[in-house]
Coordinates of C-alpha atoms and ligand atoms in Angstrom, one line a residue:
M1 CA -32.6 -18.7 -14.0
P2 CA -35.2 -21.3 -14.8
D3 CA -32.8 -24.3 -14.9
V4 CA -30.4 -23.3 -12.1
T5 CA -31.3 -24.1 -8.6
I6 CA -30.5 -22.0 -5.7
A7 CA -28.0 -24.4 -4.4
E8 CA -26.3 -24.3 -7.8
S9 CA -26.2 -20.4 -7.9
L10 CA -25.0 -20.2 -4.4
E11 CA -22.1 -22.7 -5.1
R12 CA -21.2 -20.4 -8.2
A13 CA -21.3 -17.2 -6.0
R14 CA -19.1 -19.0 -3.5
Q15 CA -16.7 -19.9 -6.2
R16 CA -16.8 -16.4 -7.6
L17 CA -15.9 -15.0 -4.2
T18 CA -13.2 -17.5 -3.5
H19 CA -11.8 -16.7 -6.9
A20 CA -12.0 -13.0 -6.3
L21 CA -10.1 -13.5 -3.0
A22 CA -7.5 -15.4 -4.6
S23 CA -7.0 -12.7 -7.3
A24 CA -6.7 -10.2 -4.7
G25 CA -4.0 -12.1 -2.9
R26 CA -6.3 -12.5 0.0
D27 CA -7.1 -15.6 2.2
G28 CA -10.1 -17.6 1.2
E29 CA -11.7 -17.0 4.5
D30 CA -11.2 -13.3 4.5
A31 CA -14.7 -12.4 3.1
C32 CA -18.2 -14.0 3.5
L33 CA -21.3 -13.9 1.5
L34 CA -24.4 -12.3 2.5
A35 CA -27.4 -13.6 0.6
V36 CA -29.7 -10.8 0.0
S37 CA -33.2 -12.3 0.0
K38 CA -35.5 -9.3 -0.4
T39 CA -38.6 -9.9 -2.5
Q40 CA -37.8 -13.6 -2.6
P41 CA -40.2 -16.0 -1.0
A42 CA -39.4 -17.8 2.4
A43 CA -39.0 -21.1 0.4
S44 CA -36.0 -19.7 -1.4
V45 CA -34.4 -18.7 1.8
R46 CA -35.1 -22.2 3.2
Q47 CA -33.3 -23.7 -0.1
A48 CA -30.3 -21.5 0.4
F49 CA -30.0 -22.4 4.2
A50 CA -30.4 -26.2 3.2
A51 CA -27.3 -25.6 0.9
G52 CA -25.3 -24.2 3.9
Q53 CA -26.0 -20.3 3.7
R54 CA -26.4 -18.8 7.1
A55 CA -26.4 -15.0 6.6
F56 CA -29.3 -13.4 4.9
G57 CA -30.1 -9.7 4.2
E58 CA -33.4 -7.9 4.1
N59 CA -34.4 -4.4 3.1
Y60 CA -38.2 -4.2 3.8
L61 CA -39.1 -4.5 7.4
Q62 CA -42.7 -6.1 7.1
E63 CA -41.5 -8.5 4.5
A64 CA -38.7 -9.5 6.5
L65 CA -40.7 -10.1 9.6
D66 CA -43.3 -12.2 7.9
K67 CA -40.4 -14.3 6.3
Q68 CA -38.7 -14.7 9.8
A69 CA -42.0 -15.9 11.3
S70 CA -42.3 -18.7 8.7
L71 CA -38.6 -19.7 9.1
D72 CA -38.2 -19.7 12.9
D73 CA -37.2 -23.5 12.8
L74 CA -34.0 -22.7 11.0
E75 CA -31.4 -22.8 13.8
G76 CA -28.4 -20.6 13.3
I77 CA -29.7 -18.3 10.6
V78 CA -28.4 -14.7 11.0
W79 CA -30.5 -11.9 9.8
H80 CA -29.0 -8.6 8.6
F81 CA -31.1 -5.4 8.0
I82 CA -29.7 -3.7 5.0
G83 CA -32.5 -1.4 4.0
P84 CA -33.2 2.3 4.7
L85 CA -34.1 2.7 8.5
Q86 CA -36.6 5.3 9.8
S87 CA -37.3 5.9 13.5
N88 CA -40.7 4.0 13.5
K89 CA -38.8 0.9 12.5
T90 CA -36.0 0.7 14.8
R91 CA -37.8 -1.3 17.6
A92 CA -38.6 -4.2 15.4
V93 CA -35.2 -4.1 13.9
A94 CA -33.6 -4.2 17.4
E95 CA -35.8 -7.0 18.3
H96 CA -35.5 -9.4 15.2
F97 CA -32.1 -8.8 13.6
Q98 CA -28.5 -9.6 14.6
W99 CA -26.9 -7.0 12.2
V100 CA -27.8 -3.5 10.8
H101 CA -25.8 -2.1 8.0
T102 CA -27.6 1.2 7.4
I103 CA -27.0 3.5 10.3
D104 CA -26.4 7.0 9.0
R105 CA -27.4 9.1 11.9
A106 CA -27.1 9.2 15.7
R107 CA -30.8 9.4 16.5
I108 CA -31.3 5.9 14.8
A109 CA -28.5 4.6 16.8
T110 CA -29.6 5.8 20.1
R111 CA -33.1 4.3 19.5
L112 CA -31.7 0.8 18.5
D113 CA -29.5 0.9 21.6
A114 CA -32.4 1.7 23.9
Q115 CA -34.6 -0.9 22.2
R116 CA -32.2 -3.8 22.0
P117 CA -33.7 -6.4 24.3
A118 CA -31.4 -7.2 27.3
A119 CA -31.6 -11.0 26.7
L120 CA -30.0 -10.6 23.2
E121 CA -26.3 -10.0 22.4
P122 CA -25.5 -6.5 21.4
L123 CA -26.5 -5.6 17.9
N124 CA -23.8 -5.5 15.4
V125 CA -23.9 -2.4 13.2
C126 CA -22.2 -0.8 10.3
L127 CA -22.3 2.8 9.5
Q128 CA -23.6 3.5 5.9
V129 CA -21.3 6.0 4.1
N130 CA -22.2 8.1 1.2
V131 CA -18.5 7.9 -0.3
S132 CA -19.2 8.6 -3.9
G133 CA -21.4 11.7 -3.1
E134 CA -23.8 10.5 -5.7
A135 CA -27.5 11.0 -6.1
S136 CA -28.2 8.6 -3.2
K137 CA -29.7 10.3 -0.1
S138 CA -28.6 7.9 2.3
G139 CA -25.5 7.5 4.1
V140 CA -23.4 9.7 6.4
T141 CA -20.9 12.0 4.7
P142 CA -17.3 11.2 5.1
E143 CA -17.0 14.5 7.1
A144 CA -19.6 13.7 9.6
L145 CA -18.4 10.0 9.9
P146 CA -16.0 10.5 13.0
A147 CA -18.6 12.2 15.0
L148 CA -21.3 9.6 14.4
A149 CA -18.7 6.7 15.1
D150 CA -17.9 8.4 18.4
A151 CA -21.5 8.4 19.4
V152 CA -22.2 4.8 18.4
V153 CA -19.0 3.5 20.1
A154 CA -20.5 5.0 23.4
L155 CA -23.6 2.9 23.2
P156 CA -23.4 -0.2 25.2
R157 CA -26.1 -2.3 23.3
L158 CA -24.4 -1.7 19.9
R159 CA -21.2 -3.1 18.7
L160 CA -19.7 -1.0 16.0
R161 CA -18.4 -3.5 13.4
G162 CA -17.5 -1.4 10.4
L163 CA -18.8 0.6 7.3
M164 CA -21.2 -0.1 4.4
T165 CA -21.7 1.6 1.1
L166 CA -23.9 1.3 -1.8
P167 CA -22.4 3.3 -4.6
A168 CA -23.9 4.2 -7.8
P169 CA -23.7 1.2 -10.3
S170 CA -20.9 1.4 -12.8
D171 CA -19.6 -1.0 -15.6
D172 CA -16.0 0.5 -15.4
P173 CA -13.8 -1.6 -13.1
A174 CA -11.6 1.2 -12.2
A175 CA -14.7 3.4 -11.4
Q176 CA -16.1 0.7 -9.2
R177 CA -13.1 0.5 -7.1
R178 CA -12.8 4.2 -6.3
P179 CA -15.7 4.4 -3.6
F180 CA -14.6 1.1 -2.2
A181 CA -11.0 2.3 -1.7
E182 CA -12.3 5.3 0.0
L183 CA -14.6 3.3 2.5
R184 CA -11.5 1.2 3.2
S185 CA -9.5 4.2 4.2
L186 CA -12.2 5.6 6.3
L187 CA -12.4 2.4 8.2
E188 CA -8.6 2.6 8.8
M189 CA -9.2 6.0 10.2
L190 CA -11.8 4.8 12.5
R191 CA -9.6 2.0 13.6
Q192 CA -7.0 4.5 14.8
R193 CA -9.6 6.6 16.5
H194 CA -11.3 3.6 18.3
P195 CA -8.7 1.0 18.8
Q196 CA -10.8 -1.0 21.2
A197 CA -13.8 -1.2 18.9
P198 CA -14.1 -4.5 16.9
L199 CA -14.0 -2.8 13.5
D200 CA -13.5 -5.8 11.2
T201 CA -16.3 -5.5 8.6
L202 CA -16.3 -3.7 5.2
S203 CA -19.8 -4.4 3.9
M204 CA -19.3 -3.6 0.1
G205 CA -19.9 -5.3 -3.3
M206 CA -23.1 -6.6 -4.8
S207 CA -23.6 -8.9 -7.8
G208 CA -22.3 -6.3 -10.4
D209 CA -19.1 -5.3 -8.5
L210 CA -18.1 -8.0 -6.1
E211 CA -14.5 -8.4 -7.6
A212 CA -13.9 -4.7 -7.4
A213 CA -15.0 -4.6 -3.7
V214 CA -12.8 -7.6 -2.9
L215 CA -9.8 -6.0 -4.4
E216 CA -10.3 -3.1 -2.0
G217 CA -10.7 -5.3 1.1
A218 CA -14.4 -6.1 1.4
T219 CA -15.0 -8.6 4.1
L220 CA -18.8 -9.0 3.5
V221 CA -20.4 -9.0 0.1
R222 CA -24.1 -8.7 -0.5
L223 CA -25.4 -10.7 -3.3
G224 CA -29.1 -10.8 -4.2
T225 CA -29.6 -11.6 -7.9
A226 CA -26.4 -13.8 -8.4
I227 CA -28.0 -16.1 -5.9
F228 CA -31.7 -16.0 -6.3
G229 CA -32.0 -14.7 -9.8
N230 CA -34.0 -11.6 -10.9
R231 CA -36.4 -10.0 -8.3
A232 CA -40.0 -9.7 -9.1
P233 CA -41.2 -6.1 -8.8
R234 CA -42.3 -5.3 -5.2
P235 CA -45.9 -5.9 -4.7
Ligands
PLP301 C1 -30.6 -5.4 -3.2 C2 -29.4 -5.0 -2.4 C3 -28.2 -5.7 -2.6 C4 -28.0 -7.0 -3.6 O1 -28.1 -6.4 -5.0 P1 -27.8 -7.6 -6.2 O2 -27.5 -6.6 -7.2 O3 -29.1 -8.2 -6.3 O4 -26.8 -8.3 -5.7 C5 -27.1 -5.5 -1.9 N1 -27.1 -4.4 -1.0 C6 -28.2 -3.7 -0.7 C7 -28.2 -2.6 0.3 C8 -29.3 -4.0 -1.6 O5 -30.4 -3.3 -1.2

């Protein structure tokens, strides 16, 4: 997007979200935008921040830590970890992020809980669910979700906020909605099971399927290319 500034594409993304919420008969404040800044330079994050964006999503730990270090003057920025999470990364994630969207096994949750620094608020977490049962290897199965949620709710340094999914891309709006509808009903199930937990988050929808996700109740849509343009290949 050579002639479009980040401020402009961010404004377009906001309008797109507002329009999608209105079309779904939902309140304009019902969902928010997570700016996915993976592979984008710190300067781009800074521009989006200057245009009012506060929540940023990163997938690759080292890249994220480097970026955070050069942006530590940005007060009020909120970092979400949305990439695959292995045991050897949990400590840095527990120390440097406010949210994690990709918990799919109890072992990772237990480590994050133990490693979350006492001086920080509990870590907000979403469980990643493999609803479409597609090729993707990550995500807990719907069958194993209740047991994982039970384990996470019991961890004092984690705050279970909801569910996340990353379905296989599709151009068909009806097919796009199916996994999102399933995620929504799984969240309903968890709300009944854990009425005390602050389960208010459905992290679903990206640049290609935001509208379908919003129709099915998304509260947080994760937009990368729609805000920052195409990603360069990873170095
Ligand atoms: C890259 C990524 C996104 C953003 O995807 P776009 O198609 O660029 O909007 C959202 N969620 C996750 C988990 C991602 O890895």
